[in-house]
mmCIF file with all atom_site columns, C-alpha atoms in Angstrom:
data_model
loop_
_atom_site.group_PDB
_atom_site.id
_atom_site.type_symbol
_atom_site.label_atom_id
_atom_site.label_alt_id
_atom_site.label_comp_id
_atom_site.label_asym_id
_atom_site.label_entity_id
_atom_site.label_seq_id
_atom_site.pdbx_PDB_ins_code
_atom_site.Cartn_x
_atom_site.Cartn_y
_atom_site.Cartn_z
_atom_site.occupancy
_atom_site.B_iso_or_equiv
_atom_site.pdbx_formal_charge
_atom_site.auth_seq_id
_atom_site.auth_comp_id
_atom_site.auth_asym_id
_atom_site.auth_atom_id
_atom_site.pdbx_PDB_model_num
ATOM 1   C CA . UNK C 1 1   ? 94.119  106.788 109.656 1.00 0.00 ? 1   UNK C CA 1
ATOM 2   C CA . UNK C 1 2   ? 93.126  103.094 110.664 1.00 0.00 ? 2   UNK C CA 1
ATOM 3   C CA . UNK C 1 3   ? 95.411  100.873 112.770 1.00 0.00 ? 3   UNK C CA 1
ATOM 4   C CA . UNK C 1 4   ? 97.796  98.978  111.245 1.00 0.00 ? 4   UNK C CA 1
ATOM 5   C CA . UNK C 1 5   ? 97.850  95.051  111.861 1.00 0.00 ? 5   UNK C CA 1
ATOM 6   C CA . UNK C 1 6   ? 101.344 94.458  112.835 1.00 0.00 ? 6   UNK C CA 1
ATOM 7   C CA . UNK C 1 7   ? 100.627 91.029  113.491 1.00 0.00 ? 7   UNK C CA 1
ATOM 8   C CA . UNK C 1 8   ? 100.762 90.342  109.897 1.00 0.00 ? 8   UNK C CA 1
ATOM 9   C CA . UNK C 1 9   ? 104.625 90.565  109.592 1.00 0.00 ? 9   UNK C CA 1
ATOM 10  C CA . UNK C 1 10  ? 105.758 87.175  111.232 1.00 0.00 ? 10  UNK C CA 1
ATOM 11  C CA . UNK C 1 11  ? 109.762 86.387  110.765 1.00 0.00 ? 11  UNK C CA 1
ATOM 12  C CA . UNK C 1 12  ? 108.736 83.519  108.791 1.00 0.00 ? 12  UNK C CA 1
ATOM 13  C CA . UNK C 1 13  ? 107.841 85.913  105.727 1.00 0.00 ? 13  UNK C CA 1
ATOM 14  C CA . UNK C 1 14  ? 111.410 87.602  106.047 1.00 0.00 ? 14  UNK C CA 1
ATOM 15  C CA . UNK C 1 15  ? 113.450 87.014  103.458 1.00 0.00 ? 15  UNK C CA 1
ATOM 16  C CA . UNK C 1 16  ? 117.218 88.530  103.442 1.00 0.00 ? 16  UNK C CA 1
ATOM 17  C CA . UNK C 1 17  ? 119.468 87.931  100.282 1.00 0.00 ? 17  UNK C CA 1
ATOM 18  C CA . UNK C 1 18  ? 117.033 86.711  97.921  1.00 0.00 ? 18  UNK C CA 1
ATOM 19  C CA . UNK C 1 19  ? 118.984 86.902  94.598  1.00 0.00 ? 19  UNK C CA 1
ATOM 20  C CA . UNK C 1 20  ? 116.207 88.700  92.015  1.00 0.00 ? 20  UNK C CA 1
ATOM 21  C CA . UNK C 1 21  ? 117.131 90.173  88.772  1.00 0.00 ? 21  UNK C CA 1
ATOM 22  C CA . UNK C 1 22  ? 113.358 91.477  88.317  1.00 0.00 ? 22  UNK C CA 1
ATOM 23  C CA . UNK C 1 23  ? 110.201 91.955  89.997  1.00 0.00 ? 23  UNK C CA 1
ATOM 24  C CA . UNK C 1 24  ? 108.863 89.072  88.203  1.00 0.00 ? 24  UNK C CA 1
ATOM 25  C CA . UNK C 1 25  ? 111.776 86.413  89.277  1.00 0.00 ? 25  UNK C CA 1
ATOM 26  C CA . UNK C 1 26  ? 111.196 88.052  92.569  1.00 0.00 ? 26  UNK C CA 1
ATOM 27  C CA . UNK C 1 27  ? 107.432 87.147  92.652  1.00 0.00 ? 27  UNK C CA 1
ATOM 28  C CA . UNK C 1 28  ? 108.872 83.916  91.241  1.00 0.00 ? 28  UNK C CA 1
ATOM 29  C CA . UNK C 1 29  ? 111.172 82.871  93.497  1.00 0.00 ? 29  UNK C CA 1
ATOM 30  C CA . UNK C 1 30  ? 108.686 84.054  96.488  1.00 0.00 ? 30  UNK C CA 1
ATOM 31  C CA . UNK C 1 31  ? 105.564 82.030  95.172  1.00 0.00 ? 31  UNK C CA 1
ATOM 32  C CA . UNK C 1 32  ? 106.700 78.609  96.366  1.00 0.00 ? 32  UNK C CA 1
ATOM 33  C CA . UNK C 1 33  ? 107.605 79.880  99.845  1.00 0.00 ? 33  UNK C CA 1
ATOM 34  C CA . UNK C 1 34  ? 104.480 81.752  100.398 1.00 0.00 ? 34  UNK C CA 1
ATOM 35  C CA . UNK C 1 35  ? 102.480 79.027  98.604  1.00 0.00 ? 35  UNK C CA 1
ATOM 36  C CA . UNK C 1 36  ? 104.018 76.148  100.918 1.00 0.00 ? 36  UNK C CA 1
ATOM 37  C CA . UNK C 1 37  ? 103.560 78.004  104.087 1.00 0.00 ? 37  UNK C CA 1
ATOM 38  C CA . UNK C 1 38  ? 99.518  77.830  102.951 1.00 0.00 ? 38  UNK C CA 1
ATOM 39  C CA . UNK C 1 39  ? 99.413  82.218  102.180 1.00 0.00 ? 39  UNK C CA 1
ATOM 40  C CA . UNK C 1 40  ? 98.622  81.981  98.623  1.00 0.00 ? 40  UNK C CA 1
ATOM 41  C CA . UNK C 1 41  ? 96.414  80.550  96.157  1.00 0.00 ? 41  UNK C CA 1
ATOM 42  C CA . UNK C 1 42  ? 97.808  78.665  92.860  1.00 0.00 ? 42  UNK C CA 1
ATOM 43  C CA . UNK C 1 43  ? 96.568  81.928  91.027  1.00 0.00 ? 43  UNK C CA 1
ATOM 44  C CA . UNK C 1 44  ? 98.855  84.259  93.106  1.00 0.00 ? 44  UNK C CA 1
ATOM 45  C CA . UNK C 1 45  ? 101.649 84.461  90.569  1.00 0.00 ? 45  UNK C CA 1
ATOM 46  C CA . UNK C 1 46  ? 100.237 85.162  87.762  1.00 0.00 ? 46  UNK C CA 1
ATOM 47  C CA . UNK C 1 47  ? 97.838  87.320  89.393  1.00 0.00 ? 47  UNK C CA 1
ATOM 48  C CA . UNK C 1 48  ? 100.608 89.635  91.215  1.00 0.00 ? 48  UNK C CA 1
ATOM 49  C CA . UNK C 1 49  ? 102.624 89.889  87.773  1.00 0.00 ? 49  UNK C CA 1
ATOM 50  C CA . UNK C 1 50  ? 99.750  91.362  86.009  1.00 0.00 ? 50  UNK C CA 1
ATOM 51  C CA . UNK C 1 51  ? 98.779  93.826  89.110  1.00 0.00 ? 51  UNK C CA 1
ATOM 52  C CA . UNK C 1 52  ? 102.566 94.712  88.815  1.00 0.00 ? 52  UNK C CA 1
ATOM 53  C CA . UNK C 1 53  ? 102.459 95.599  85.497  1.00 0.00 ? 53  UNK C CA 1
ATOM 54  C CA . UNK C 1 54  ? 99.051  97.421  85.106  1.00 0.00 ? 54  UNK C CA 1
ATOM 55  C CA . UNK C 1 55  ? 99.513  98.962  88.423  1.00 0.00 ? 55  UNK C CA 1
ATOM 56  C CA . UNK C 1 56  ? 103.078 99.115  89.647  1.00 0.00 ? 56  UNK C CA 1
ATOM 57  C CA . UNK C 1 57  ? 104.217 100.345 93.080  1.00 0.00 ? 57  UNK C CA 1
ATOM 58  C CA . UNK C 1 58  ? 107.389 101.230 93.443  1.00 0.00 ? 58  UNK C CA 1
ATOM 59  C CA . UNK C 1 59  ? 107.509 104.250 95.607  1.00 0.00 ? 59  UNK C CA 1
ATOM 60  C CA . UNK C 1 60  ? 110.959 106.404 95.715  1.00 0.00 ? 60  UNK C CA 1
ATOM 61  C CA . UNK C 1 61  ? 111.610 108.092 98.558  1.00 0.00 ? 61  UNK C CA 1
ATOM 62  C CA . UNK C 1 62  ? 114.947 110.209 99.710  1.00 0.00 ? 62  UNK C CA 1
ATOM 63  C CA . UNK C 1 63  ? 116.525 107.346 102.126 1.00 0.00 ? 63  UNK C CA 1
ATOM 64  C CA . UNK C 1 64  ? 114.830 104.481 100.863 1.00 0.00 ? 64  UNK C CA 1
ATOM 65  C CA . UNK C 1 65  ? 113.218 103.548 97.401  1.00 0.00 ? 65  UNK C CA 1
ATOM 66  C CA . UNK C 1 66  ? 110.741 100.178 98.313  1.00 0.00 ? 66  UNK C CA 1
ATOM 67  C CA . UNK C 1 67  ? 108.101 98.074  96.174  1.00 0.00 ? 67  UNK C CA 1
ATOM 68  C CA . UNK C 1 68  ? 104.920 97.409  97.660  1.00 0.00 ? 68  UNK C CA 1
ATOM 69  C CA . UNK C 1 69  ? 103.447 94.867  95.624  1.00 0.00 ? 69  UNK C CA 1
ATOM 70  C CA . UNK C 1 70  ? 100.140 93.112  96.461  1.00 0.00 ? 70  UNK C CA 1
ATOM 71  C CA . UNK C 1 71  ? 96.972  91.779  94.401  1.00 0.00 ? 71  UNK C CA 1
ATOM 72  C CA . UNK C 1 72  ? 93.343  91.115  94.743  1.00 0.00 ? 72  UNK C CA 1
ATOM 73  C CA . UNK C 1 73  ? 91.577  89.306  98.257  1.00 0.00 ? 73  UNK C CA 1
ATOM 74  C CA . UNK C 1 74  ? 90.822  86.240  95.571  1.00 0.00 ? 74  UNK C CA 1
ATOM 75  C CA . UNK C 1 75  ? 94.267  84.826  95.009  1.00 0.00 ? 75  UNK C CA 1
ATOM 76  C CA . UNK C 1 76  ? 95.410  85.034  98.928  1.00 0.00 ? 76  UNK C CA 1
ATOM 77  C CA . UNK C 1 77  ? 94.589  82.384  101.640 1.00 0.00 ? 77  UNK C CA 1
ATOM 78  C CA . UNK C 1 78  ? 95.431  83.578  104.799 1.00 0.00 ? 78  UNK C CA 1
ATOM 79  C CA . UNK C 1 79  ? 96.522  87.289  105.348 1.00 0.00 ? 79  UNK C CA 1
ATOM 80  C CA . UNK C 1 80  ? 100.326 88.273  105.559 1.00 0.00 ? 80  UNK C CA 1
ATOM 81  C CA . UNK C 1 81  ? 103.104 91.304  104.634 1.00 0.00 ? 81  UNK C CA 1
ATOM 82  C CA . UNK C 1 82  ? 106.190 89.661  103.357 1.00 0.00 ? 82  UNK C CA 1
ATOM 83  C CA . UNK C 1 83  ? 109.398 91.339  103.463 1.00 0.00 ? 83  UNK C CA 1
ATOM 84  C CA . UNK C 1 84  ? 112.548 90.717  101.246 1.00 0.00 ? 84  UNK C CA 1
ATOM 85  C CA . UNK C 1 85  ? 115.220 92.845  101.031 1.00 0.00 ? 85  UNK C CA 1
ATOM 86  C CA . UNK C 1 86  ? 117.058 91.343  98.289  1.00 0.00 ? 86  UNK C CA 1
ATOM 87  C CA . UNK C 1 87  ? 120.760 91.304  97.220  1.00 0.00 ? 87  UNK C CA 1
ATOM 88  C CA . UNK C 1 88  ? 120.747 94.068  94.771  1.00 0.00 ? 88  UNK C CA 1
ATOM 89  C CA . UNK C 1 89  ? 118.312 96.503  93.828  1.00 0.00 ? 89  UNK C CA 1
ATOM 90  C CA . UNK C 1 90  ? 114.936 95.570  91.564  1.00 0.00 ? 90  UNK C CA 1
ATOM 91  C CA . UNK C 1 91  ? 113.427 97.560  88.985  1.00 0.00 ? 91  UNK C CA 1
ATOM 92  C CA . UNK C 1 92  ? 110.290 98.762  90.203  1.00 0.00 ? 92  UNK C CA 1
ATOM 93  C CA . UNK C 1 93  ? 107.739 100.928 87.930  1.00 0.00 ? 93  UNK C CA 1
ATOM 94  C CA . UNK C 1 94  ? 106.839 103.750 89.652  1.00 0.00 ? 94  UNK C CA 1
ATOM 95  C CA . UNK C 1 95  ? 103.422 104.002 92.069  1.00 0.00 ? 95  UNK C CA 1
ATOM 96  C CA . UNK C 1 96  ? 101.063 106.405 89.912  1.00 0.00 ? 96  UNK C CA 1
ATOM 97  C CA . UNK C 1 97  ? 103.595 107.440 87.773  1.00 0.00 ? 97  UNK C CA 1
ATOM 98  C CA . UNK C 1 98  ? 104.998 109.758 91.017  1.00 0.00 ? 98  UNK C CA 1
ATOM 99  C CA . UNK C 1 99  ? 108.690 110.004 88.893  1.00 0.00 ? 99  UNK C CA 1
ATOM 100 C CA . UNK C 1 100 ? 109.413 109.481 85.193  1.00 0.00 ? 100 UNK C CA 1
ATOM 101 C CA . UNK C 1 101 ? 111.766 106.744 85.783  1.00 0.00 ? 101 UNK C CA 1
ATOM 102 C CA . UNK C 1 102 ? 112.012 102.815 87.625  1.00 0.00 ? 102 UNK C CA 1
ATOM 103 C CA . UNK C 1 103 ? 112.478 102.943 91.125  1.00 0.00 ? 103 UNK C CA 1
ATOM 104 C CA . UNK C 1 104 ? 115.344 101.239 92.310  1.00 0.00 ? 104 UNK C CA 1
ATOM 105 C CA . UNK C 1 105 ? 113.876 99.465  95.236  1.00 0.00 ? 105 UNK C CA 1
ATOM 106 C CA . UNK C 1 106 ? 115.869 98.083  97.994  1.00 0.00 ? 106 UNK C CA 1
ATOM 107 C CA . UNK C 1 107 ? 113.595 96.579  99.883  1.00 0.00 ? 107 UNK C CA 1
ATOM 108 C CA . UNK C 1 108 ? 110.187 95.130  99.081  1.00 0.00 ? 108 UNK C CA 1
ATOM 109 C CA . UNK C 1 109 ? 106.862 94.666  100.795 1.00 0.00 ? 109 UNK C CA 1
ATOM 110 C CA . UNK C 1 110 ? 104.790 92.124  99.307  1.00 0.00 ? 110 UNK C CA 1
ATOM 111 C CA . UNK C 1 111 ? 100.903 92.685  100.601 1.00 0.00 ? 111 UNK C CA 1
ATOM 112 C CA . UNK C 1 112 ? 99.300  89.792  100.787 1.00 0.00 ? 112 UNK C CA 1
ATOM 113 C CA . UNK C 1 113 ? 95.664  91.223  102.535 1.00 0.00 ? 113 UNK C CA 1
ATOM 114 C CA . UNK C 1 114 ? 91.939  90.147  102.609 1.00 0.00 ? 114 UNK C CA 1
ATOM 115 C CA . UNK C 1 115 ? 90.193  93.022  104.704 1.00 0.00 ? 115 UNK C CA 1
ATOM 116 C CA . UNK C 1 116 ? 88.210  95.861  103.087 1.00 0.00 ? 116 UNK C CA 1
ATOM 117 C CA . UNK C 1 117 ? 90.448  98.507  100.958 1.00 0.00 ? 117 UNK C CA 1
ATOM 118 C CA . UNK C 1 118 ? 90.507  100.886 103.627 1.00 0.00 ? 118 UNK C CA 1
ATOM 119 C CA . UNK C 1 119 ? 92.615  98.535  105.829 1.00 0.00 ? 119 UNK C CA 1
ATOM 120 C CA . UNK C 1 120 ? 95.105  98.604  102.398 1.00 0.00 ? 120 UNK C CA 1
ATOM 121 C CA . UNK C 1 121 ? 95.127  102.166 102.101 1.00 0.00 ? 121 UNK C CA 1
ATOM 122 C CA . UNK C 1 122 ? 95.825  102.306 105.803 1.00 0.00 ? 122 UNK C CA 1
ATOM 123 C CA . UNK C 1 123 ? 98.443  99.639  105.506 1.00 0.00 ? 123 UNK C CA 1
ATOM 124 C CA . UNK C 1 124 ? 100.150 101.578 102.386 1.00 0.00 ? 124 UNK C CA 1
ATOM 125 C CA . UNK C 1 125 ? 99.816  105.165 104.824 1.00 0.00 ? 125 UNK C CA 1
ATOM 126 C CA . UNK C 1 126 ? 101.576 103.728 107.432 1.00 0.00 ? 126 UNK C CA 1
ATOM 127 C CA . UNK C 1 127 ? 104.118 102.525 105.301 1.00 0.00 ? 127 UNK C CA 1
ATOM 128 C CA . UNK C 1 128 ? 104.819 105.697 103.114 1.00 0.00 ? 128 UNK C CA 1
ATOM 129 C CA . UNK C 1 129 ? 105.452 107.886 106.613 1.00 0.00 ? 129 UNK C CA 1
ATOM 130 C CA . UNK C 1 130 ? 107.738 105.261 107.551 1.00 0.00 ? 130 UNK C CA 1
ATOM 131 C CA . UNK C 1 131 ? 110.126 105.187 104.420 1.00 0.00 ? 131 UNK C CA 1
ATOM 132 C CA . UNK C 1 132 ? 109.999 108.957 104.253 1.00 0.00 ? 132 UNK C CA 1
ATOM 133 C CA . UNK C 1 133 ? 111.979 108.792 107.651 1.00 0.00 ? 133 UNK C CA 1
ATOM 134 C CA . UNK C 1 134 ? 115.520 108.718 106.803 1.00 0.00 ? 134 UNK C CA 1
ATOM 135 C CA . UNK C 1 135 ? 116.530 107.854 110.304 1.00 0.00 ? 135 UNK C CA 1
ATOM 136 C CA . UNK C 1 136 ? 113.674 105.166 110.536 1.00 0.00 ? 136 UNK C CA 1
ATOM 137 C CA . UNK C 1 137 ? 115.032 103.384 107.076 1.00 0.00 ? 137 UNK C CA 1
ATOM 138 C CA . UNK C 1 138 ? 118.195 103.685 108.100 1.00 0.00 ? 138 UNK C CA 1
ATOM 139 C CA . UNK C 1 139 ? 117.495 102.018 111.535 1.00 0.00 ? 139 UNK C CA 1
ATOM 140 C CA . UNK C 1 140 ? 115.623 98.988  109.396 1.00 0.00 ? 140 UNK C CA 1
ATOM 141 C CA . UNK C 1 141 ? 118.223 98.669  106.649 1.00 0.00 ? 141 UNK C CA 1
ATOM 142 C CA . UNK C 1 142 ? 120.614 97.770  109.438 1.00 0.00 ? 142 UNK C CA 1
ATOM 143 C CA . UNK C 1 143 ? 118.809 95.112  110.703 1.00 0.00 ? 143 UNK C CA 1
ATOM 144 C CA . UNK C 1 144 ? 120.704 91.925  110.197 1.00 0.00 ? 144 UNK C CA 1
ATOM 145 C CA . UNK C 1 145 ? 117.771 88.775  111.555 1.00 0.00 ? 145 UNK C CA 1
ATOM 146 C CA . UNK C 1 146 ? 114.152 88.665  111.042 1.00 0.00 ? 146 UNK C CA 1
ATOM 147 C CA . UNK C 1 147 ? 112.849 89.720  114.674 1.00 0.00 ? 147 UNK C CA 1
ATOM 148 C CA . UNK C 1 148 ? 115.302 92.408  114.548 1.00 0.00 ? 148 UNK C CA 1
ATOM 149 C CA . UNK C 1 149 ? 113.569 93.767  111.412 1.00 0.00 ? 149 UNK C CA 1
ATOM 150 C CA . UNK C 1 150 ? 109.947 93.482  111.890 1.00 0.00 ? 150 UNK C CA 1
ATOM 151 C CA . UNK C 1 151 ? 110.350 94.476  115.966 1.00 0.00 ? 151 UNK C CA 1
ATOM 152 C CA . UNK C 1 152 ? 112.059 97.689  113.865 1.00 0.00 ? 152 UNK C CA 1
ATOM 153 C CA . UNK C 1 153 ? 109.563 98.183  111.404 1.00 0.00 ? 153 UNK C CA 1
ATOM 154 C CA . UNK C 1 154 ? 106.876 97.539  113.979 1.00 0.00 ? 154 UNK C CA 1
ATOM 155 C CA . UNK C 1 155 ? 107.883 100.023 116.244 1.00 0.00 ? 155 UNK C CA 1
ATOM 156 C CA . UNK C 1 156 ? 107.877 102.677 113.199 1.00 0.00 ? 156 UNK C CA 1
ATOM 157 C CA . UNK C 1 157 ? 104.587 101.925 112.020 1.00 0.00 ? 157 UNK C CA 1
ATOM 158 C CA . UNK C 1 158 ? 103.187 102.071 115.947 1.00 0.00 ? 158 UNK C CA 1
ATOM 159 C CA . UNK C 1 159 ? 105.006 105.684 115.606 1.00 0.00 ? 159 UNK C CA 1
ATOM 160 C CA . UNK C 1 160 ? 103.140 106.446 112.475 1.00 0.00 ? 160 UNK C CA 1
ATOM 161 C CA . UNK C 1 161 ? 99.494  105.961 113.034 1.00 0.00 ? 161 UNK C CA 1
ATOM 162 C CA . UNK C 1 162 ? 99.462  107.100 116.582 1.00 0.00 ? 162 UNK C CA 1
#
């Protein structure tokens, strides 16, 4: 498996209690944020809504059910991995139809990447092992600041790819 490039998640991308009813007013209430902080191109949101919906990826696992949305090199200025973990849980489709049902994610990871796919693939890897550890989502759902989380998630995708 390829190494991961924790250096993406930066506490500036952490977003706790974001308020969402859906994944698209999540993608719409993250747009401005990512596109003011000079990540995103004016095609993003539109762009990641259609992805979503033609290719959704919400991923259910035991401890932790997660999206990990993300769209094409085009639409994305600068390379990042935003995390929100919003207030209640979002109405994901499921990741190559893995259940019959929405996942109920709890937390989401919003790709934002420009490198070949296999540094995607890798990224996605490293992040299935991790929310397959109960302990390990446990330990990051607890997390109450941004350097707390990503120092947490960080050390768990280290763990993973080794």
């Amino acid at each position: 498996m390829g190494q991961v490039d924790t250096s993406l998640f930066t506490p500036e991308l952490v977003f706790f209690d974001v308020d969402a009813s859906t994944s698209d007013e999540l993608f719409e209430t993250l747009e401005p944020e990512l596109k003011a902080k000079g990540y995103v191109k004016d095609s993003w949101l539109d762009a990641i809504k259609a992805r979503e919906h033609s290719y959704p990826t919400g991923l259910e696992c035991q401890a932790i059910s997660v999206g990990i949305p993300h769209v094409e090199p085009e639409h994305i200025v600068k390379p990042y991995i935003a995390v929100i973990r919003n207030t209640r849980p979002i109405a994901f489709a499921p990741m190559g139809g893995m259940v019959d049902h929405d996942v109920q994610a709890h937390l989401v990871l919003n790709l934002g990447l420009l490198a070949h796919a296999e540094d995607q693939v890798a990224v996605l890897q490293a992040l299935m092992l991790v929310f397959m550890d109960d302990n390990a989502c446990a330990d990051i759902l607890a997390q109450t600041t941004a350097d707390d989380l990503l120092a947490t998630l960080k050390k768990y995708i280290d763990a993973s790819v080794e």
